Tab-separated table of C-alpha atoms in Angstrom:
chain	number	residue	atom	x	y	z
A	20	MET	CA	-52.372	1.221	-52.833
A	21	LEU	CA	-51.811	1.341	-56.539
A	22	ARG	CA	-48.439	0.850	-58.063
A	23	ARG	CA	-47.268	0.320	-61.545
A	24	GLU	CA	-44.445	-2.114	-61.997
A	25	SER	CA	-41.658	-3.503	-59.868
A	26	SER	CA	-38.549	-1.376	-59.764
A	27	SER	CA	-35.165	-1.470	-58.107
A	28	ARG	CA	-35.789	2.052	-56.839
A	29	PRO	CA	-37.229	2.638	-53.357
A	30	ARG	CA	-41.001	2.739	-53.412
A	31	LYS	CA	-42.448	6.212	-53.403
A	32	SER	CA	-45.132	7.147	-50.918
A	33	SER	CA	-47.630	8.359	-53.516
A	34	ARG	CA	-50.731	6.398	-54.543
A	35	CYS	CA	-49.114	5.607	-57.875
A	36	VAL	CA	-45.578	4.286	-58.203
A	37	ASP	CA	-44.162	4.729	-61.690
A	38	ALA	CA	-40.676	3.913	-62.912
A	39	GLN	CA	-40.728	7.166	-64.871
A	40	ALA	CA	-42.379	9.241	-62.158
A	41	ALA	CA	-39.517	11.707	-62.204
A	42	THR	CA	-40.461	12.738	-65.722
A	43	ILE	CA	-44.212	12.996	-65.293
A	44	ALA	CA	-45.866	15.606	-63.121
A	45	ILE	CA	-48.759	14.254	-61.086
A	46	SER	CA	-51.420	16.932	-60.970
A	47	SER	CA	-54.184	17.366	-58.443
A	48	ARG	CA	-56.727	16.135	-60.953
A	49	ARG	CA	-58.171	12.665	-60.563
A	50	VAL	CA	-59.619	10.176	-62.978
A	51	LEU	CA	-62.070	8.146	-60.905
A	52	GLU	CA	-62.925	5.618	-63.579
A	53	ASP	CA	-59.633	3.711	-63.646
A	54	PHE	CA	-60.960	0.433	-62.254
A	55	GLY	CA	-64.215	1.804	-60.921
A	56	SER	CA	-63.317	2.787	-57.368
A	57	LEU	CA	-59.623	1.980	-57.937
A	58	ALA	CA	-58.337	5.311	-59.164
A	59	CYS	CA	-54.901	6.661	-59.830
A	60	GLY	CA	-53.650	10.216	-60.002
A	61	ASN	CA	-53.849	11.801	-63.415
A	62	PRO	CA	-50.450	12.923	-64.714
A	63	GLY	CA	-50.507	16.447	-66.064
A	64	ARG	CA	-50.022	17.518	-69.648
A	65	ARG	CA	-46.251	17.872	-69.353
A	66	GLY	CA	-44.712	15.089	-71.366
A	67	LEU	CA	-41.197	13.871	-72.034
A	68	VAL	CA	-39.506	16.532	-74.132
A	69	LEU	CA	-36.905	14.410	-75.840
A	70	TRP	CA	-35.643	16.596	-78.640
A	71	ARG	CA	-35.095	20.346	-78.738
A	72	ARG	CA	-33.973	22.607	-81.518
A	73	GLY	CA	-30.199	22.730	-81.532
A	74	ALA	CA	-29.892	19.359	-79.805
A	75	TRP	CA	-30.804	16.896	-82.535
A	76	PRO	CA	-29.755	13.268	-82.288
A	77	ARG	CA	-26.308	12.221	-83.362
A	78	GLN	CA	-25.640	9.206	-85.552
A	79	THR	CA	-24.114	6.122	-83.968
A	80	GLY	CA	-23.178	2.745	-85.356
A	81	GLY	CA	-25.614	0.049	-86.370
A	82	GLY	CA	-28.077	2.267	-88.195
A	83	ALA	CA	-29.412	3.765	-84.965
A	84	MET	CA	-29.446	7.221	-83.505
A	85	THR	CA	-29.093	8.320	-79.898
A	86	PRO	CA	-30.289	11.592	-78.442
A	87	ALA	CA	-27.960	14.418	-77.551
A	88	LEU	CA	-29.919	15.083	-74.377
A	89	GLY	CA	-28.875	11.990	-72.464
A	90	THR	CA	-32.364	10.522	-72.201
A	91	GLY	CA	-31.164	7.060	-73.128
A	92	ARG	CA	-33.827	6.704	-75.808
A	93	THR	CA	-33.014	5.617	-79.329
A	94	ILE	CA	-34.599	6.252	-82.677
A	95	HIS	CA	-34.119	3.993	-85.658
A	96	GLU	CA	-32.774	5.666	-88.766
A	97	SER	CA	-35.795	4.734	-90.868
A	98	ALA	CA	-38.149	6.063	-88.213
A	99	ALA	CA	-36.224	9.318	-88.194
A	100	ARG	CA	-36.765	9.652	-91.931
A	101	VAL	CA	-40.461	8.862	-91.744
A	102	GLY	CA	-41.106	10.858	-88.600
A	103	GLY	CA	-39.716	13.857	-90.391
A	104	LEU	CA	-37.276	15.249	-87.854
A	105	SER	CA	-36.246	17.907	-90.350
A	106	ARG	CA	-39.801	19.168	-90.762
A	107	LEU	CA	-40.173	19.256	-86.992
A	108	ALA	CA	-36.986	21.225	-86.479
A	109	ASP	CA	-38.752	24.563	-86.322
A	110	ARG	CA	-40.687	23.575	-83.256
A	111	GLU	CA	-39.289	24.772	-79.954
A	112	ALA	CA	-39.893	21.436	-78.265
A	113	THR	CA	-41.346	18.311	-79.838
A	114	ILE	CA	-42.203	14.933	-78.408
A	115	ILE	CA	-40.764	12.179	-80.587
A	116	LEU	CA	-41.520	8.529	-80.088
A	117	GLY	CA	-37.939	7.341	-80.303
A	118	ALA	CA	-37.664	3.668	-81.140
A	119	GLU	CA	-41.427	3.418	-80.823
A	120	SER	CA	-41.775	5.508	-83.988
A	121	ALA	CA	-41.065	2.270	-85.825
A	122	MET	CA	-43.733	0.590	-83.666
A	123	SER	CA	-41.221	-1.773	-82.139
A	124	ASP	CA	-40.734	-3.119	-78.598
A	125	PRO	CA	-41.434	-0.343	-76.042
A	126	GLY	CA	-39.196	-2.067	-73.493
A	127	VAL	CA	-39.911	-2.779	-69.846
A	128	SER	CA	-41.394	0.683	-69.310
A	129	GLY	CA	-44.177	-0.084	-71.762
A	130	ARG	CA	-44.155	3.504	-72.974
A	131	PHE	CA	-44.761	5.073	-76.348
A	132	GLY	CA	-43.197	8.457	-75.810
A	133	GLU	CA	-44.931	9.715	-72.680
A	134	PHE	CA	-47.919	7.402	-73.011
A	135	GLY	CA	-48.586	3.873	-71.820
A	136	GLY	CA	-47.125	2.403	-68.667
A	137	ARG	CA	-48.685	0.101	-66.119
A	138	TYR	CA	-51.069	1.546	-63.530
A	139	VAL	CA	-52.596	-1.413	-61.746
A	140	PRO	CA	-53.667	-2.454	-58.254
A	141	GLU	CA	-51.128	-4.358	-56.180
A	142	ALA	CA	-52.842	-7.670	-56.905
A	143	LEU	CA	-52.192	-7.345	-60.656
A	144	VAL	CA	-48.552	-6.252	-60.645
A	145	SER	CA	-47.187	-9.799	-60.618
A	146	ALA	CA	-49.795	-10.942	-63.144
A	147	CYS	CA	-48.732	-8.247	-65.604
A	148	GLU	CA	-45.054	-8.998	-65.043
A	149	ASP	CA	-45.655	-12.726	-65.525
A	150	LEU	CA	-47.646	-12.044	-68.694
A	151	GLU	CA	-44.885	-9.871	-70.127
A	152	ALA	CA	-42.257	-12.516	-69.347
A	153	ALA	CA	-44.414	-15.270	-70.850
A	154	TYR	CA	-45.066	-13.260	-74.001
A	155	ARG	CA	-41.403	-12.391	-74.491
A	156	ASP	CA	-40.530	-16.055	-74.079
A	157	ALA	CA	-43.289	-17.207	-76.453
A	158	ARG	CA	-42.520	-14.752	-79.256
A	159	SER	CA	-38.919	-15.994	-79.332
A	160	ASP	CA	-40.014	-19.652	-79.358
A	161	PRO	CA	-40.303	-20.992	-82.939
A	162	SER	CA	-42.811	-23.644	-81.860
A	163	PHE	CA	-45.205	-20.961	-80.560
A	164	THR	CA	-44.912	-18.710	-83.600
A	165	GLN	CA	-45.268	-21.669	-85.957
A	166	GLN	CA	-48.413	-22.845	-84.172
A	167	LEU	CA	-49.868	-19.336	-84.284
A	168	ASP	CA	-49.032	-18.897	-87.969
A	169	HIS	CA	-50.533	-22.306	-88.750
A	170	LEU	CA	-53.823	-21.504	-87.012
A	171	LEU	CA	-53.987	-18.050	-88.573
A	172	SER	CA	-53.767	-19.775	-91.939
A	173	VAL	CA	-55.897	-22.912	-91.629
A	174	TYR	CA	-58.370	-21.700	-88.985
A	175	ALA	CA	-58.629	-17.914	-89.248
A	176	GLY	CA	-58.363	-17.851	-93.046
A	177	ARG	CA	-55.278	-15.691	-93.510
A	178	PRO	CA	-54.064	-13.991	-95.532
A	179	THR	CA	-57.117	-11.838	-96.093
A	180	PRO	CA	-57.235	-10.201	-99.533
A	181	VAL	CA	-56.844	-6.595	-100.591
A	182	THR	CA	-59.846	-5.796	-102.783
A	183	PRO	CA	-59.967	-2.822	-105.181
A	184	ALA	CA	-63.242	-0.924	-104.739
A	185	ASN	CA	-63.498	-0.083	-108.428
A	186	ARG	CA	-66.932	1.509	-108.692
A	187	LEU	CA	-66.600	3.582	-105.544
A	188	SER	CA	-63.092	4.601	-106.615
A	189	GLU	CA	-64.502	5.947	-109.864
A	190	GLU	CA	-67.124	7.944	-107.969
A	191	LEU	CA	-64.566	9.447	-105.582
A	192	GLY	CA	-61.647	10.000	-107.939
A	193	VAL	CA	-59.220	7.998	-105.810
A	194	HIS	CA	-57.947	4.435	-106.016
A	195	LEU	CA	-59.547	2.765	-102.993
A	196	LEU	CA	-58.196	-0.561	-101.745
A	197	LEU	CA	-59.893	-2.519	-98.953
A	198	LYS	CA	-57.928	-4.802	-96.624
A	199	ARG	CA	-60.646	-7.379	-96.027
A	200	GLU	CA	-60.517	-8.306	-92.334
A	201	ASP	CA	-64.259	-8.858	-92.615
A	202	LEU	CA	-63.396	-12.107	-94.410
A	203	ALA	CA	-61.420	-13.530	-91.481
A	204	HIS	CA	-63.093	-16.255	-89.400
A	205	THR	CA	-65.681	-14.763	-86.989
A	206	GLY	CA	-66.050	-11.737	-89.281
A	207	SER	CA	-63.438	-9.294	-88.059
A	208	HIS	CA	-59.787	-8.666	-87.222
A	209	LYS	CA	-60.385	-9.625	-83.587
A	210	ILE	CA	-59.455	-13.264	-84.098
A	211	ASN	CA	-55.822	-12.352	-84.886
A	212	ASN	CA	-55.278	-11.109	-81.353
A	213	VAL	CA	-57.408	-13.691	-79.561
A	214	LEU	CA	-55.661	-16.611	-81.242
A	215	GLY	CA	-52.348	-15.283	-79.965
A	216	GLN	CA	-53.587	-14.571	-76.463
A	217	GLY	CA	-55.460	-17.867	-76.276
A	218	LEU	CA	-52.344	-19.849	-77.151
A	219	LEU	CA	-50.366	-17.775	-74.657
A	220	ALA	CA	-52.938	-18.405	-71.902
A	221	GLN	CA	-52.799	-22.127	-72.642
A	222	ARG	CA	-48.999	-22.000	-72.504
A	223	MET	CA	-49.227	-20.283	-69.090
A	224	GLY	CA	-51.544	-22.974	-67.746
A	225	LYS	CA	-54.641	-20.773	-67.461
A	226	LYS	CA	-58.056	-22.419	-67.486
A	227	ARG	CA	-60.299	-19.474	-68.265
A	228	LEU	CA	-60.410	-16.463	-70.561
A	229	LEU	CA	-62.022	-13.237	-69.381
A	230	ALA	CA	-62.943	-10.630	-71.973
A	231	GLU	CA	-64.733	-7.330	-72.393
A	232	THR	CA	-66.672	-6.542	-75.534
A	233	GLY	CA	-68.577	-3.637	-77.039
A	234	ALA	CA	-69.797	-4.572	-80.498
A	235	GLY	CA	-69.530	-8.233	-79.571
A	236	GLN	CA	-66.886	-9.138	-82.154
A	237	HIS	CA	-64.121	-9.524	-79.573
A	238	GLY	CA	-66.489	-11.547	-77.424
A	239	VAL	CA	-67.335	-13.813	-80.346
A	240	ALA	CA	-63.659	-14.252	-81.208
A	241	THR	CA	-62.808	-15.075	-77.583
A	242	ALA	CA	-65.671	-17.560	-77.331
A	243	THR	CA	-64.519	-19.133	-80.594
A	244	ILE	CA	-60.923	-19.593	-79.470
A	245	GLY	CA	-62.054	-20.792	-76.058
A	246	ALA	CA	-64.014	-23.532	-77.800
A	247	LEU	CA	-61.050	-24.351	-80.035
A	248	LEU	CA	-58.559	-24.606	-77.169
A	249	GLY	CA	-60.848	-26.026	-74.480
A	250	LEU	CA	-60.814	-22.931	-72.258
A	251	ASP	CA	-63.781	-21.559	-70.312
A	252	VAL	CA	-64.834	-18.085	-71.442
A	253	VAL	CA	-66.605	-15.324	-69.525
A	254	VAL	CA	-67.447	-12.149	-71.464
A	255	TYR	CA	-68.444	-8.865	-69.814
A	256	MET	CA	-70.695	-6.696	-71.938
A	257	GLY	CA	-72.550	-3.476	-71.177
A	258	GLU	CA	-76.294	-3.883	-70.947
A	259	ALA	CA	-76.828	-1.171	-73.567
A	260	ASP	CA	-74.518	-3.001	-75.972
A	261	ILE	CA	-76.287	-6.305	-75.316
A	262	GLN	CA	-79.467	-4.663	-76.556
A	263	ARG	CA	-77.689	-3.264	-79.640
A	264	GLN	CA	-75.836	-6.478	-80.470
A	265	ALA	CA	-78.263	-9.278	-79.627
A	266	LEU	CA	-77.048	-11.440	-82.514
A	267	ASN	CA	-73.471	-11.478	-81.265
A	268	VAL	CA	-74.654	-12.256	-77.728
A	269	PHE	CA	-76.418	-15.328	-79.089
A	270	ARG	CA	-73.301	-16.312	-81.044
A	271	MET	CA	-71.168	-16.120	-77.901
A	272	GLU	CA	-73.602	-18.230	-75.914
A	273	LEU	CA	-73.917	-20.731	-78.756
A	274	LEU	CA	-70.124	-21.108	-78.660
A	275	GLY	CA	-70.277	-21.916	-74.947
A	276	ALA	CA	-69.323	-18.580	-73.392
A	277	THR	CA	-71.015	-17.011	-70.393
A	278	VAL	CA	-72.102	-13.431	-71.142
A	279	VAL	CA	-72.355	-11.222	-68.050
A	280	PRO	CA	-74.402	-8.013	-68.421
A	281	VAL	CA	-72.771	-4.931	-66.896
A	282	THR	CA	-75.390	-2.573	-65.501
A	283	SER	CA	-73.171	0.099	-63.938
A	284	GLY	CA	-72.276	3.496	-65.368
A	285	THR	CA	-73.146	4.027	-69.012
A	286	ARG	CA	-73.611	0.256	-69.499
A	287	THR	CA	-71.232	0.308	-72.487
A	288	LEU	CA	-67.668	-0.727	-73.317
A	289	LYS	CA	-65.939	1.402	-70.668
A	290	ASP	CA	-67.961	-0.229	-67.923
A	291	ALA	CA	-67.417	-3.703	-69.380
A	292	CYS	CA	-63.648	-3.073	-69.234
A	293	SER	CA	-63.877	-1.922	-65.614
A	294	GLU	CA	-65.836	-5.018	-64.605
A	295	ALA	CA	-63.495	-7.400	-66.430
A	296	LEU	CA	-60.512	-5.847	-64.632
A	297	ARG	CA	-62.252	-6.170	-61.251
A	298	GLN	CA	-62.989	-9.824	-61.923
A	299	TRP	CA	-59.433	-10.521	-63.090
A	300	VAL	CA	-58.146	-9.349	-59.702
A	301	THR	CA	-60.199	-12.053	-57.970
A	302	GLN	CA	-59.168	-14.960	-60.238
A	303	VAL	CA	-55.736	-13.997	-61.470
A	304	ASP	CA	-54.163	-17.406	-60.776
A	305	GLU	CA	-56.482	-19.362	-63.047
A	306	ALA	CA	-57.766	-16.786	-65.531
A	307	HIS	CA	-56.192	-14.727	-68.294
A	308	TYR	CA	-57.732	-11.373	-69.144
A	309	CYS	CA	-57.876	-11.321	-72.934
A	310	ILE	CA	-58.016	-7.584	-73.684
A	311	GLY	CA	-59.459	-6.888	-77.109
A	312	SER	CA	-57.610	-3.747	-78.113
A	313	THR	CA	-54.320	-1.873	-77.785
A	314	MET	CA	-55.182	-0.546	-74.351
A	315	GLY	CA	-54.765	-1.601	-70.741
A	316	PRO	CA	-51.571	-1.882	-68.704
A	317	HIS	CA	-48.267	-2.932	-70.252
A	318	PRO	CA	-47.696	-5.396	-71.942
A	319	TYR	CA	-51.201	-5.377	-73.474
A	320	PRO	CA	-50.920	-2.414	-75.905
A	321	TRP	CA	-47.656	-3.776	-77.310
A	322	MET	CA	-48.724	-7.427	-77.285
A	323	VAL	CA	-52.088	-6.797	-78.966
A	324	ARG	CA	-50.426	-4.625	-81.621
A	325	GLU	CA	-47.949	-7.399	-82.343
A	326	PHE	CA	-50.718	-9.981	-82.731
A	327	GLN	CA	-52.502	-7.561	-85.094
A	328	ARG	CA	-49.324	-6.656	-86.995
A	329	VAL	CA	-50.203	-9.426	-89.464
A	330	ILE	CA	-52.726	-7.020	-91.030
A	331	GLY	CA	-50.084	-4.460	-91.961
A	332	THR	CA	-47.468	-7.043	-92.888
A	333	GLU	CA	-49.825	-8.716	-95.354
A	334	ALA	CA	-51.140	-5.423	-96.716
A	335	ARG	CA	-47.615	-4.092	-97.290
A	336	ALA	CA	-46.703	-7.161	-99.362
A	337	GLN	CA	-50.025	-7.101	-101.213
A	338	CYS	CA	-49.687	-3.410	-102.073
A	339	ALA	CA	-46.160	-4.025	-103.343
A	340	GLY	CA	-47.657	-6.387	-105.900
A	341	LEU	CA	-50.595	-4.150	-106.801
A	342	LEU	CA	-49.125	-0.660	-106.907
A	343	ARG	CA	-46.436	0.762	-109.148
A	344	GLN	CA	-45.123	2.914	-106.312
A	345	GLY	CA	-45.256	-0.034	-103.901
A	346	VAL	CA	-47.110	1.705	-101.083
A	347	PRO	CA	-50.378	3.672	-100.972
A	348	ASP	CA	-50.491	7.421	-100.491
A	349	VAL	CA	-52.882	7.120	-97.558
A	350	VAL	CA	-53.403	4.290	-95.062
A	351	THR	CA	-56.450	4.566	-92.826
A	352	ALA	CA	-58.516	2.601	-90.317
A	353	CYS	CA	-61.122	3.267	-87.673
A	354	VAL	CA	-59.905	3.794	-84.113
A	355	GLY	CA	-61.560	3.044	-80.795
A	356	GLY	CA	-58.927	1.450	-78.606
A	357	GLY	CA	-57.137	1.110	-81.919
A	358	SER	CA	-56.005	-2.480	-82.495
A	359	ASN	CA	-56.880	-2.780	-86.183
A	360	ALA	CA	-55.328	0.618	-86.896
A	361	ALA	CA	-52.195	-0.227	-84.900
A	362	GLY	CA	-51.787	-3.504	-86.752
A	363	THR	CA	-52.289	-1.745	-90.081
A	364	PHE	CA	-50.006	1.212	-89.335
A	365	ALA	CA	-47.241	-1.150	-88.185
A	366	GLY	CA	-46.829	-2.277	-91.774
A	367	PHE	CA	-46.450	1.252	-93.150
A	368	VAL	CA	-44.946	3.397	-90.405
A	369	ASP	CA	-41.523	3.276	-92.088
A	370	THR	CA	-42.907	4.420	-95.465
A	371	PRO	CA	-43.983	7.854	-96.747
A	372	ALA	CA	-47.656	6.826	-96.488
A	373	ARG	CA	-49.963	9.221	-94.672
A	374	LEU	CA	-51.423	7.382	-91.646
A	375	VAL	CA	-54.930	8.433	-90.614
A	376	GLY	CA	-56.956	7.045	-87.724
A	377	VAL	CA	-60.673	7.832	-87.700
A	378	GLU	CA	-62.490	8.136	-84.385
A	379	ALA	CA	-66.179	8.410	-83.643
A	380	ALA	CA	-67.073	12.091	-83.322
A	381	GLY	CA	-68.748	11.399	-79.980
A	382	GLY	CA	-65.782	9.454	-78.621
A	383	ALA	CA	-62.815	11.339	-80.033
A	384	ALA	CA	-60.170	10.985	-77.339
A	385	MET	CA	-57.340	12.153	-79.607
A	386	THR	CA	-59.070	15.290	-80.818
A	387	ASP	CA	-61.142	16.127	-77.737
A	388	GLY	CA	-59.377	14.453	-74.832
A	389	LEU	CA	-56.684	15.201	-72.263
A	390	PRO	CA	-53.902	12.948	-70.952
A	391	GLY	CA	-55.052	10.813	-68.059
A	392	ILE	CA	-55.214	7.298	-66.679
A	393	LEU	CA	-57.964	4.832	-67.461
A	394	HIS	CA	-58.026	1.045	-67.194
A	395	GLY	CA	-54.357	0.825	-66.296
A	396	PHE	CA	-52.750	2.993	-68.978
A	397	TYR	CA	-51.864	6.655	-69.531
A	398	SER	CA	-53.231	8.136	-72.740
A	399	ASN	CA	-55.685	10.698	-74.063
A	400	ILE	CA	-59.000	10.344	-72.233
A	401	LEU	CA	-62.301	12.164	-72.556
A	402	GLN	CA	-62.608	13.989	-69.234
A	403	ASP	CA	-64.165	17.086	-67.756
A	404	GLU	CA	-62.536	19.977	-65.895
A	405	ASP	CA	-62.545	17.954	-62.666
A	406	GLY	CA	-60.826	14.973	-64.248
A	407	GLN	CA	-63.992	12.880	-64.354
A	408	VAL	CA	-64.317	10.588	-67.366
A	409	ARG	CA	-66.868	11.934	-69.816
A	410	GLU	CA	-69.422	9.726	-71.504
A	411	ALA	CA	-68.569	8.720	-75.055
A	412	HIS	CA	-71.172	8.186	-77.752
A	413	SER	CA	-71.094	6.382	-81.064
A	414	ILE	CA	-73.576	4.612	-83.260
A	415	SER	CA	-71.012	1.794	-83.248
A	416	ALA	CA	-70.670	-0.043	-79.945
A	417	GLY	CA	-67.054	-0.905	-80.718
A	418	LEU	CA	-65.975	2.762	-80.817
A	419	ASP	CA	-68.094	3.851	-77.857
A	420	TYR	CA	-65.073	4.252	-75.562
A	421	PRO	CA	-63.675	7.405	-73.882
A	422	GLY	CA	-59.992	6.607	-74.435
A	423	ILE	CA	-57.504	5.618	-77.102
A	424	GLY	CA	-54.594	3.195	-77.055
A	425	PRO	CA	-51.345	4.786	-75.819
A	426	GLU	CA	-49.388	4.022	-78.971
A	427	HIS	CA	-51.901	6.019	-80.987
A	428	ALA	CA	-51.542	8.900	-78.544
A	429	GLY	CA	-47.800	8.708	-79.108
A	430	LEU	CA	-48.088	8.515	-82.882
A	431	GLY	CA	-50.457	11.457	-82.905
A	432	THR	CA	-48.296	13.562	-80.606
A	433	SER	CA	-45.206	12.884	-82.703
A	434	GLY	CA	-47.019	13.857	-85.899
A	435	ARG	CA	-46.374	10.512	-87.575
A	436	ALA	CA	-50.103	9.723	-87.650
A	437	GLU	CA	-53.115	12.002	-87.633
A	438	TYR	CA	-56.530	11.456	-86.118
A	439	VAL	CA	-59.832	12.734	-87.474
A	440	THR	CA	-63.503	12.034	-86.788
A	441	ALA	CA	-66.685	10.910	-88.518
A	442	ASN	CA	-70.197	11.426	-87.194
A	443	ASP	CA	-73.069	8.949	-87.073
A	444	GLU	CA	-74.871	10.359	-90.115
A	445	GLU	CA	-71.725	10.176	-92.255
A	446	VAL	CA	-71.124	6.606	-91.091
A	447	VAL	CA	-74.578	5.322	-92.024
A	448	SER	CA	-74.280	7.009	-95.416
A	449	ALA	CA	-70.881	5.354	-95.950
A	450	VAL	CA	-72.291	1.911	-95.129
A	451	VAL	CA	-75.028	2.331	-97.725
A	452	ARG	CA	-72.659	3.724	-100.326
A	453	LEU	CA	-70.181	0.840	-100.077
A	454	ALA	CA	-72.935	-1.757	-99.974
A	455	ARG	CA	-74.573	-0.435	-103.136
A	456	ALA	CA	-71.382	0.310	-105.054
A	457	GLU	CA	-69.376	-2.817	-104.202
A	458	GLY	CA	-71.739	-5.348	-102.632
A	459	ILE	CA	-69.765	-5.222	-99.377
A	460	LEU	CA	-71.521	-4.517	-96.073
A	461	PRO	CA	-69.017	-3.009	-93.618
A	462	ALA	CA	-69.336	-2.922	-89.860
A	463	LEU	CA	-70.363	0.440	-88.450
A	464	GLU	CA	-66.921	0.694	-86.866
A	465	SER	CA	-65.121	0.191	-90.183
A	466	ALA	CA	-67.458	2.626	-91.908
A	467	HIS	CA	-65.987	5.489	-89.877
A	468	ALA	CA	-62.794	5.235	-91.922
A	469	LEU	CA	-64.804	5.046	-95.132
A	470	ALA	CA	-66.856	8.084	-94.122
A	471	TRP	CA	-63.673	10.124	-93.725
A	472	ILE	CA	-62.321	8.885	-97.079
A	473	ILE	CA	-65.524	9.974	-98.826
A	474	ARG	CA	-65.476	13.374	-97.153
A	475	ALA	CA	-61.764	13.938	-97.764
A	476	ALA	CA	-61.908	12.808	-101.398
A	477	GLU	CA	-64.909	14.972	-102.199
A	478	SER	CA	-63.387	18.023	-100.492
A	479	GLY	CA	-59.998	17.577	-102.161
A	480	GLU	CA	-58.178	16.864	-98.897
A	481	ILE	CA	-57.162	13.591	-100.524
A	482	PRO	CA	-55.857	14.666	-103.955
A	483	TYR	CA	-57.456	13.288	-107.101
A	484	GLY	CA	-55.834	10.039	-108.214
A	485	SER	CA	-54.368	9.185	-104.811
A	486	THR	CA	-54.204	5.567	-103.696
A	487	VAL	CA	-55.937	4.913	-100.380
A	488	LEU	CA	-55.720	1.683	-98.384
A	489	MET	CA	-58.470	1.203	-95.815
A	490	THR	CA	-58.652	-1.660	-93.358
A	491	LEU	CA	-62.202	-2.965	-93.415
A	492	SER	CA	-62.033	-4.297	-89.872
A	493	GLY	CA	-65.298	-6.234	-89.811
A	494	ARG	CA	-68.496	-7.110	-91.588
A	495	GLY	CA	-71.807	-5.421	-90.939
A	496	ASP	CA	-74.081	-8.420	-90.418
A	497	LYS	CA	-74.100	-7.703	-86.687
A	498	ASP	CA	-75.430	-4.197	-87.371
A	499	ALA	CA	-78.230	-5.197	-89.743
A	500	GLU	CA	-81.075	-4.725	-87.261
A	501	GLN	CA	-79.695	-1.369	-86.128
A	502	LEU	CA	-79.247	-0.258	-89.735
A	503	ARG	CA	-82.758	-1.398	-90.639
A	504	ARG	CA	-84.114	1.247	-88.272
A	505	LEU	CA	-81.818	3.963	-89.642
A	506	VAL	CA	-81.707	3.554	-93.412
């Protein structure tokens, strides 16, 4: 039997026990790809309608607002301003993220509006609860945060710079700034999260890190931190991605990790996630599953976002020193599971900046998906009429995933962020254009955001003279062989 999280309420007799089950309708549809054969009912499209016209929140003390509908949710004053409650007032019923609009702690429910939660097999309930308790304890412990900050500085190479893309800016008619996560140790933003989770696993007494990887960057980062902290590392990677990312496979093995090919399903990131979850069930006492993105059961989406928040925090301070207005007009990043975008958006969600996540056109869960459950969380999932998970496609292995992190689903539903797509042809063109204009080779994943910027600037969607901050999540060395065949 599957259940979500422990609750003081009597256990319900359904296959899925959810602390907020009263507010979510379980439809007859099924998503059969949750943990492979471990599936959970797919909640229907009805969400949590928190605010209705004529029942707007009333102001309370302490700079917070509480709803007039008795839902018990709160919304911070700054989030209310940014979320634009006034511009949403004409809607008959609108889902608002509440406190999560400010990308803060989602609480024990692990929900971002209607999305998120914890849908796990019985064997993982205690593991998730223990992980949440350990993380809450660690983040309030100065010795843990100081150690993490120290390693981010002296080992990972933070802060990463914000680089003006002067020549490309001139071509596009916008002021383009690049947050250079490609310059972090291991070549991407992934190390921010893995350093945090590695230290947390060590604090919990775990001996092994399990990880999934698509493009290989999360696998490389996990292998790197395993070597640093003396932890064994096992990385699950789809066979198709192993063929696409042979260089990163070699890097992982050189660092001492065991890379396990996953031959089931589409042999890509989705299947690697499923296999890693299955293996975690069998070794939960000694292993920590180091999820690489803002997905999975609570507390992972929140915890990973917090470890990646350093991107947005740094960028906010750097933009304050670079820009007369203090913040850019547009903040954008590529989105698969969405960790680099979540970390970036966290620094700007309480500003007037337009937040834009860019998905792969062949894996666009926000623009082409339906709410469902996959890999332990409720979010937008690519699925067919029968609730079966559809195959995603992207030239970039890191975005080749049929879901999106639940916080992004919440941000998109609330209207605070918007999600667009870029296709493979646009992405390859963007890689070449940045390389030849600025001497910077972006990862294929990162180039999705750049492809949208180019398209939007040239079409006028981004007005002339606007300032655009893009998180360049990783470098393109890993994609060189693939690009050689395409360019």
